[in-house]
């Protein structure tokens, strides 16, 4: 007899299961946008402090992912896309996810405060609260606008990165927030158009389910329009410049054209070609965000660029 | 009784322990370098309740002026 035979738990979590609890793919987006927010901010930050700040922002985001998985285990189990997550699949107990989420949240906020400043740490704490309490516990199961409000949580990282360097909030960091905030709904609704997830079975009011695809297509265009002034406004702000502005103009034109194309399509046509335009628009939305922030970064790296408060 | 048989469960546990060990070790190293960076920047080394002594004569001047 080995000692393992007396252990009744069938599935023992590996280290990777705990990592999966932190939603590494969401984390990568957080790391990228927070890093850009930090690098475009006026002034400078010690590389070690900057690395630590990005790490703690990522850990904070991961912790809110773990808390989300703890709370949503019941509905995650009902949807194909999420049924394989560590908690619904039984590899990690829900209480464990809760404990890890709370512990890592506190650790990340305290460490970010010690490494940088209270404004950055306060914003991180608010982001975690917003994602877990406002989005996960309240809005997600209540309103088809859940994605809109939930997107705010994903929009905070560049603001936190900015605050880590400057110790404050400014129009530039608010514009970066707005860019992600307004980008999130069209990005997710495009996905919801072609991924037939079991939202209704799980009781999650997704716009495509509650109001139909027609309404989702209209909403996508509305947000694509709202993005234009924010994106171009960022180009005229202190962190923008000719390079960013030209990239933004092209991206916005493409995004608007894509959104208009989606609006003109009907369900029969979309189903006939396997949602090609919807999938293309979803891919474009990923490029949109990546290239917008990439251009901001390039603008900051350009020699002689206008740096507010800098040289 | 010596453990002679390796079970799949032991492998998972070892992986978990190793992962956690590396994370904790990495955290300690990070805090060390963070401290070094902060000291290099000339961050305040006083405790949160430290009160800087007033320069000599300040109290007297304040009394004169007030």
Coordinates of C-alpha atoms in Angstrom, one line a residue:
Chain A
X1 CA 0.0 0.0 0.0
X2 CA 1.3 3.4 -0.9
X3 CA 0.2 6.5 1.0
X4 CA -1.6 7.7 -2.1
X5 CA -4.2 5.0 -2.0
X6 CA -5.7 6.4 1.2
X7 CA -6.2 9.8 -0.4
X8 CA -9.8 10.1 -1.6
X9 CA -9.4 13.2 -3.8
X10 CA -9.3 12.0 -7.3
X11 CA -7.9 15.0 -9.0
X12 CA -4.9 16.8 -7.5
X13 CA -4.2 20.2 -9.0
X14 CA -0.9 20.8 -10.6
X15 CA 0.9 24.1 -10.6
X16 CA -0.5 24.9 -14.1
X17 CA -4.0 24.7 -12.7
X18 CA -3.3 27.5 -10.3
X19 CA -1.7 29.5 -13.1
X20 CA -4.8 29.0 -15.2
X21 CA -6.8 30.4 -12.4
X22 CA -5.1 33.8 -13.0
X23 CA -6.3 33.9 -16.7
X24 CA -2.9 34.3 -18.3
X25 CA -4.3 35.4 -21.6
X26 CA -6.2 38.4 -20.1
X27 CA -3.0 39.0 -18.1
X28 CA -0.9 39.4 -21.2
X29 CA -3.2 42.2 -22.5
X30 CA -3.0 43.9 -19.1
X31 CA 0.8 43.7 -19.1
X32 CA 1.0 45.2 -22.6
X33 CA -1.3 48.1 -22.0
X34 CA 0.1 48.8 -18.5
X35 CA 3.6 48.8 -19.9
X36 CA 2.6 51.3 -22.6
X37 CA 0.9 53.5 -20.0
X38 CA 4.1 53.5 -18.0
X39 CA 6.5 54.1 -20.8
X40 CA 4.6 57.0 -22.4
X41 CA 4.2 58.8 -19.1
X42 CA 6.3 61.9 -18.6
X43 CA 9.3 61.5 -16.3
X44 CA 11.0 58.2 -15.8
X45 CA 10.9 55.1 -13.6
X46 CA 13.7 53.0 -12.4
X47 CA 13.7 49.8 -14.5
X48 CA 13.5 47.5 -11.4
X49 CA 10.6 49.5 -10.0
X50 CA 8.9 49.6 -13.3
X51 CA 9.3 45.8 -13.7
X52 CA 7.9 45.3 -10.2
X53 CA 5.0 47.6 -10.9
X54 CA 4.0 45.7 -14.1
X55 CA 4.3 42.4 -12.2
X56 CA 2.1 43.5 -9.4
X57 CA -0.5 45.0 -11.8
X58 CA -0.5 41.6 -13.6
X59 CA -0.8 39.7 -10.3
X60 CA -3.7 42.0 -9.3
X61 CA -5.5 41.3 -12.6
X62 CA -4.8 37.6 -12.2
X63 CA -6.2 37.7 -8.7
X64 CA -9.4 39.3 -9.9
X65 CA -9.6 36.5 -12.5
X66 CA -9.3 33.9 -9.7
X67 CA -12.1 35.6 -7.8
X68 CA -14.2 35.7 -11.0
X69 CA -13.7 31.9 -11.4
X70 CA -14.6 31.4 -7.8
X71 CA -17.9 33.3 -8.1
X72 CA -18.8 32.1 -11.6
X73 CA -18.0 28.4 -11.1
X74 CA -21.8 27.6 -11.4
X75 CA -22.3 29.3 -14.8
X76 CA -18.8 28.4 -16.1
X77 CA -19.7 24.7 -15.7
X78 CA -22.7 25.3 -18.0
X79 CA -20.8 26.8 -20.9
X80 CA -18.6 24.8 -23.3
X81 CA -16.0 27.5 -23.5
X82 CA -15.5 27.7 -19.8
X83 CA -16.4 24.2 -18.6
X84 CA -12.7 23.2 -18.7
X85 CA -11.6 25.9 -16.2
X86 CA -9.9 24.7 -13.1
X87 CA -12.9 25.2 -10.7
X88 CA -15.8 23.9 -12.8
X89 CA -13.7 20.9 -13.9
X90 CA -13.0 20.0 -10.2
X91 CA -9.2 20.4 -10.3
X92 CA -9.2 23.4 -7.9
X93 CA -11.8 23.8 -5.2
X94 CA -13.9 27.0 -5.3
X95 CA -12.7 28.0 -1.7
X96 CA -9.1 27.6 -2.9
X97 CA -9.8 30.0 -5.8
X98 CA -11.3 32.5 -3.3
X99 CA -8.4 32.2 -0.9
X100 CA -5.8 32.6 -3.7
X101 CA -7.8 35.5 -5.2
X102 CA -8.1 37.5 -1.9
X103 CA -4.5 36.8 -0.9
X104 CA -3.0 37.8 -4.2
X105 CA -5.2 40.9 -4.4
X106 CA -4.0 42.2 -1.1
X107 CA -0.4 41.3 -1.9
X108 CA -0.5 43.0 -5.3
X109 CA -2.1 46.2 -4.0
X110 CA 0.2 46.5 -0.9
X111 CA 3.3 45.8 -3.0
X112 CA 2.3 48.2 -5.7
X113 CA 1.9 50.9 -3.0
X114 CA 5.3 50.2 -1.6
X115 CA 7.0 50.0 -5.0
X116 CA 5.4 53.0 -6.5
X117 CA 2.7 55.2 -4.9
X118 CA -0.8 55.2 -3.3
X119 CA -2.6 56.5 -6.4
X120 CA -1.4 53.6 -8.6
X121 CA -2.2 51.1 -5.8
X122 CA -5.6 52.7 -5.2
X123 CA -6.5 52.4 -8.9
X124 CA -5.4 48.7 -8.8
X125 CA -7.6 48.1 -5.8
X126 CA -10.5 49.8 -7.4
X127 CA -10.0 47.8 -10.6
X128 CA -10.1 44.5 -8.7
X129 CA -13.2 45.7 -6.8
X130 CA -14.9 46.8 -10.0
X131 CA -14.2 43.6 -11.9
X132 CA -15.2 41.3 -9.0
X133 CA -18.0 43.1 -7.3
X134 CA -19.5 45.4 -9.9
X135 CA -19.0 43.3 -13.0
X136 CA -18.9 39.6 -11.8
X137 CA -21.3 39.7 -8.9
X138 CA -23.7 42.3 -10.1
X139 CA -23.9 43.3 -13.7
X140 CA -22.8 40.2 -15.6
X141 CA -26.0 38.3 -14.7
X142 CA -28.3 41.3 -14.7
X143 CA -27.9 43.4 -17.8
X144 CA -27.1 42.9 -21.5
X145 CA -24.8 46.0 -21.1
X146 CA -22.6 43.9 -18.8
X147 CA -19.7 43.9 -21.4
X148 CA -19.8 47.7 -21.5
X149 CA -19.4 48.2 -17.8
X150 CA -17.1 45.2 -17.4
X151 CA -14.8 46.7 -20.0
X152 CA -13.9 49.4 -17.6
X153 CA -12.0 47.0 -15.5
X154 CA -9.9 46.0 -18.5
X155 CA -9.4 49.7 -19.3
X156 CA -7.7 50.7 -16.1
X157 CA -4.2 49.1 -16.6
X158 CA -2.7 51.9 -18.7
X159 CA -4.0 54.4 -16.2
X160 CA -2.3 52.4 -13.4
X161 CA 0.9 52.2 -15.3
X162 CA 0.8 56.0 -15.9
X163 CA 0.0 56.7 -12.2
X164 CA 3.0 54.4 -11.2
X165 CA 5.3 56.9 -12.9
X166 CA 3.5 60.3 -12.4
X167 CA 1.7 59.6 -9.2
X168 CA -1.5 61.0 -10.6
X169 CA -4.3 61.0 -13.2
X170 CA -4.2 63.2 -16.3
X171 CA -6.2 63.7 -19.5
X172 CA -3.8 61.5 -21.4
X173 CA -4.3 58.5 -19.1
X174 CA -8.0 59.1 -19.1
X175 CA -8.0 59.0 -22.9
X176 CA -6.1 55.7 -22.9
X177 CA -8.7 54.4 -20.5
X178 CA -11.5 55.5 -22.8
X179 CA -9.9 53.9 -25.8
X180 CA -10.0 50.5 -24.2
X181 CA -13.3 51.1 -22.6
X182 CA -15.1 52.0 -25.9
X183 CA -13.1 49.3 -27.8
X184 CA -14.2 46.4 -25.5
X185 CA -18.0 46.2 -26.4
X186 CA -17.5 46.0 -30.2
X187 CA -14.7 43.5 -29.7
X188 CA -16.8 41.2 -27.5
X189 CA -20.1 41.6 -29.5
X190 CA -18.3 40.7 -32.7
X191 CA -17.1 37.5 -30.9
X192 CA -20.6 36.9 -29.6
X193 CA -22.0 37.1 -33.1
X194 CA -20.1 34.1 -34.4
X195 CA -19.4 32.1 -31.2
X196 CA -22.6 30.5 -30.3
X197 CA -22.0 30.1 -26.6
X198 CA -24.6 28.8 -24.2
X199 CA -25.1 32.2 -22.5
X200 CA -28.9 31.7 -22.3
X201 CA -28.5 28.3 -20.6
X202 CA -26.1 29.9 -18.1
X203 CA -28.5 32.8 -17.5
X204 CA -26.0 35.4 -18.7
X205 CA -27.9 38.2 -20.6
X206 CA -25.7 38.6 -23.6
X207 CA -26.8 41.4 -26.0
X208 CA -26.8 39.0 -29.0
X209 CA -29.2 36.7 -27.1
X210 CA -31.5 39.2 -25.4
X211 CA -31.8 41.7 -28.2
X212 CA -30.7 39.7 -31.2
X213 CA -27.9 40.0 -33.7
X214 CA -29.5 43.0 -35.4
X215 CA -29.2 45.1 -32.2
X216 CA -25.7 43.9 -31.6
X217 CA -24.6 45.0 -35.1
X218 CA -26.1 48.4 -34.5
X219 CA -24.3 48.7 -31.1
X220 CA -21.0 47.7 -32.7
X221 CA -21.3 50.6 -35.2
X222 CA -22.3 53.0 -32.4
X223 CA -19.2 52.1 -30.4
X224 CA -16.9 52.2 -33.4
X225 CA -18.2 55.8 -34.0
X226 CA -17.7 56.8 -30.4
X227 CA -14.1 55.5 -30.6
X228 CA -13.1 57.9 -33.3
X229 CA -13.0 61.2 -31.3
X230 CA -11.2 59.4 -28.4
X231 CA -8.6 57.8 -30.7
X232 CA -7.9 61.0 -32.6
X233 CA -8.1 63.0 -29.4
X234 CA -5.3 60.9 -28.0
X235 CA -3.3 61.8 -31.1
X236 CA -3.6 65.5 -30.3
X237 CA -2.8 65.0 -26.6
X238 CA 0.6 65.2 -25.1
X239 CA 1.5 61.6 -25.8
X240 CA 0.3 61.6 -29.4
X241 CA 2.0 62.8 -32.5
X242 CA 2.1 62.5 -36.3
X243 CA 3.0 58.8 -36.3
X244 CA 0.3 57.8 -33.8
X245 CA -2.2 60.1 -35.6
X246 CA -1.6 58.5 -39.0
X247 CA -1.9 55.0 -37.6
X248 CA -5.1 56.0 -35.7
X249 CA -6.7 57.5 -38.8
X250 CA -6.1 54.3 -40.8
X251 CA -7.3 52.0 -38.0
X252 CA -10.4 54.0 -37.4
X253 CA -11.3 54.1 -41.1
X254 CA -10.9 50.3 -41.3
X255 CA -12.8 49.8 -38.0
X256 CA -15.7 52.0 -39.2
X257 CA -15.8 50.3 -42.6
X258 CA -15.8 46.8 -40.9
X259 CA -18.6 47.9 -38.5
X260 CA -20.7 49.3 -41.5
X261 CA -20.2 46.0 -43.3
X262 CA -21.4 44.1 -40.3
X263 CA -24.5 46.3 -40.1
X264 CA -25.4 45.6 -43.7
X265 CA -25.3 41.9 -43.4
X266 CA -28.3 39.8 -42.4
X267 CA -28.2 36.5 -40.5
X268 CA -28.8 34.4 -43.5
X269 CA -25.9 35.9 -45.4
X270 CA -23.6 35.7 -42.3
X271 CA -24.5 32.1 -41.7
X272 CA -24.0 31.3 -45.4
X273 CA -20.3 32.3 -45.4
X274 CA -19.5 31.0 -41.9
X275 CA -19.5 34.5 -40.3
X276 CA -16.4 35.5 -42.3
X277 CA -16.9 39.3 -41.9
X278 CA -17.6 38.9 -38.2
X279 CA -14.5 36.9 -37.7
X280 CA -12.5 39.4 -39.7
X281 CA -13.9 42.3 -37.7
X282 CA -13.0 40.5 -34.5
X283 CA -9.4 40.0 -35.7
X284 CA -9.3 43.6 -36.8
X285 CA -10.4 44.7 -33.4
X286 CA -7.4 42.9 -31.9
X287 CA -5.0 44.7 -34.3
X288 CA -6.8 48.0 -33.6
X289 CA -5.9 47.9 -29.9
X290 CA -2.4 46.4 -30.4
X291 CA -1.4 48.8 -33.1
X292 CA -2.9 51.9 -31.3
X293 CA -0.9 51.2 -28.2
X294 CA 2.1 50.1 -30.2
X295 CA 2.0 53.5 -32.1
X296 CA 1.8 55.4 -28.7
X297 CA 4.9 53.5 -27.6
X298 CA 6.7 54.2 -30.9
X299 CA 5.8 57.9 -30.5
X300 CA 7.4 57.9 -27.1
X301 CA 10.5 56.2 -28.3
X302 CA 11.0 58.6 -31.3
X303 CA 13.9 60.9 -30.6
X304 CA 12.9 64.5 -30.3
X305 CA 9.2 63.7 -29.8
X306 CA 7.2 66.1 -27.7
X307 CA 7.4 64.8 -24.1
X308 CA 5.2 66.8 -21.7
X309 CA 7.3 67.6 -18.6
X310 CA 10.3 65.9 -20.1
X311 CA 13.2 67.2 -22.1
Chain B
X1 CA 7.7 2.3 6.0
X2 CA 9.9 3.7 3.2
X3 CA 8.1 5.0 0.2
X4 CA 9.3 3.0 -2.8
X5 CA 6.5 3.6 -5.3
X6 CA 6.1 6.8 -7.1
X7 CA 2.5 7.7 -7.8
X8 CA 1.4 10.2 -10.5
X9 CA 0.0 12.2 -7.6
X10 CA 3.5 12.7 -6.1
X11 CA 4.7 14.1 -9.4
X12 CA 1.9 16.6 -9.4
X13 CA 2.6 17.6 -5.9
X14 CA 6.3 17.9 -6.6
X15 CA 5.6 20.2 -9.5
X16 CA 3.3 22.3 -7.4
X17 CA 5.8 22.6 -4.6
X18 CA 8.6 23.4 -7.0
X19 CA 6.5 26.0 -8.7
X20 CA 5.5 27.7 -5.4
X21 CA 9.1 27.5 -4.2
X22 CA 10.4 29.2 -7.3
X23 CA 7.7 31.9 -7.0
X24 CA 8.5 32.6 -3.4
X25 CA 12.2 32.6 -4.1
X26 CA 11.6 35.0 -7.0
X27 CA 9.5 37.3 -4.8
X28 CA 12.3 37.5 -2.2
X29 CA 14.9 38.3 -4.9
X30 CA 12.5 41.0 -6.4
X31 CA 12.0 42.6 -3.0
X32 CA 15.8 42.7 -2.5
X33 CA 16.4 44.4 -5.8
X34 CA 13.4 46.7 -5.2
X35 CA 15.0 47.8 -2.0
X36 CA 18.3 48.4 -3.7
X37 CA 16.6 50.5 -6.4
X38 CA 14.7 52.5 -3.8
X39 CA 17.8 53.2 -1.8
X40 CA 19.7 54.2 -4.9
X41 CA 16.9 56.7 -5.7
X42 CA 17.4 58.2 -2.3
X43 CA 14.0 57.2 -1.0
X44 CA 13.1 58.2 2.5
X45 CA 14.7 55.7 4.9
X46 CA 12.8 56.9 8.0
X47 CA 9.9 55.0 9.5
X48 CA 6.4 56.3 8.9
X49 CA 6.3 57.9 12.4
X50 CA 9.7 59.6 12.2
X51 CA 9.7 63.3 13.0
X52 CA 12.5 65.3 11.6
X53 CA 14.0 67.4 14.4
X54 CA 13.5 71.2 13.8
X55 CA 16.7 73.0 12.9
X56 CA 18.3 74.9 15.8
X57 CA 16.8 78.2 16.4
X58 CA 13.6 77.6 14.5
X59 CA 11.4 77.3 17.6
X60 CA 12.8 80.5 19.0
X61 CA 12.2 82.4 15.8
X62 CA 8.7 81.0 15.5
X63 CA 8.0 82.4 19.0
X64 CA 9.4 85.8 18.1
X65 CA 7.4 86.0 14.9
X66 CA 4.2 84.6 16.4

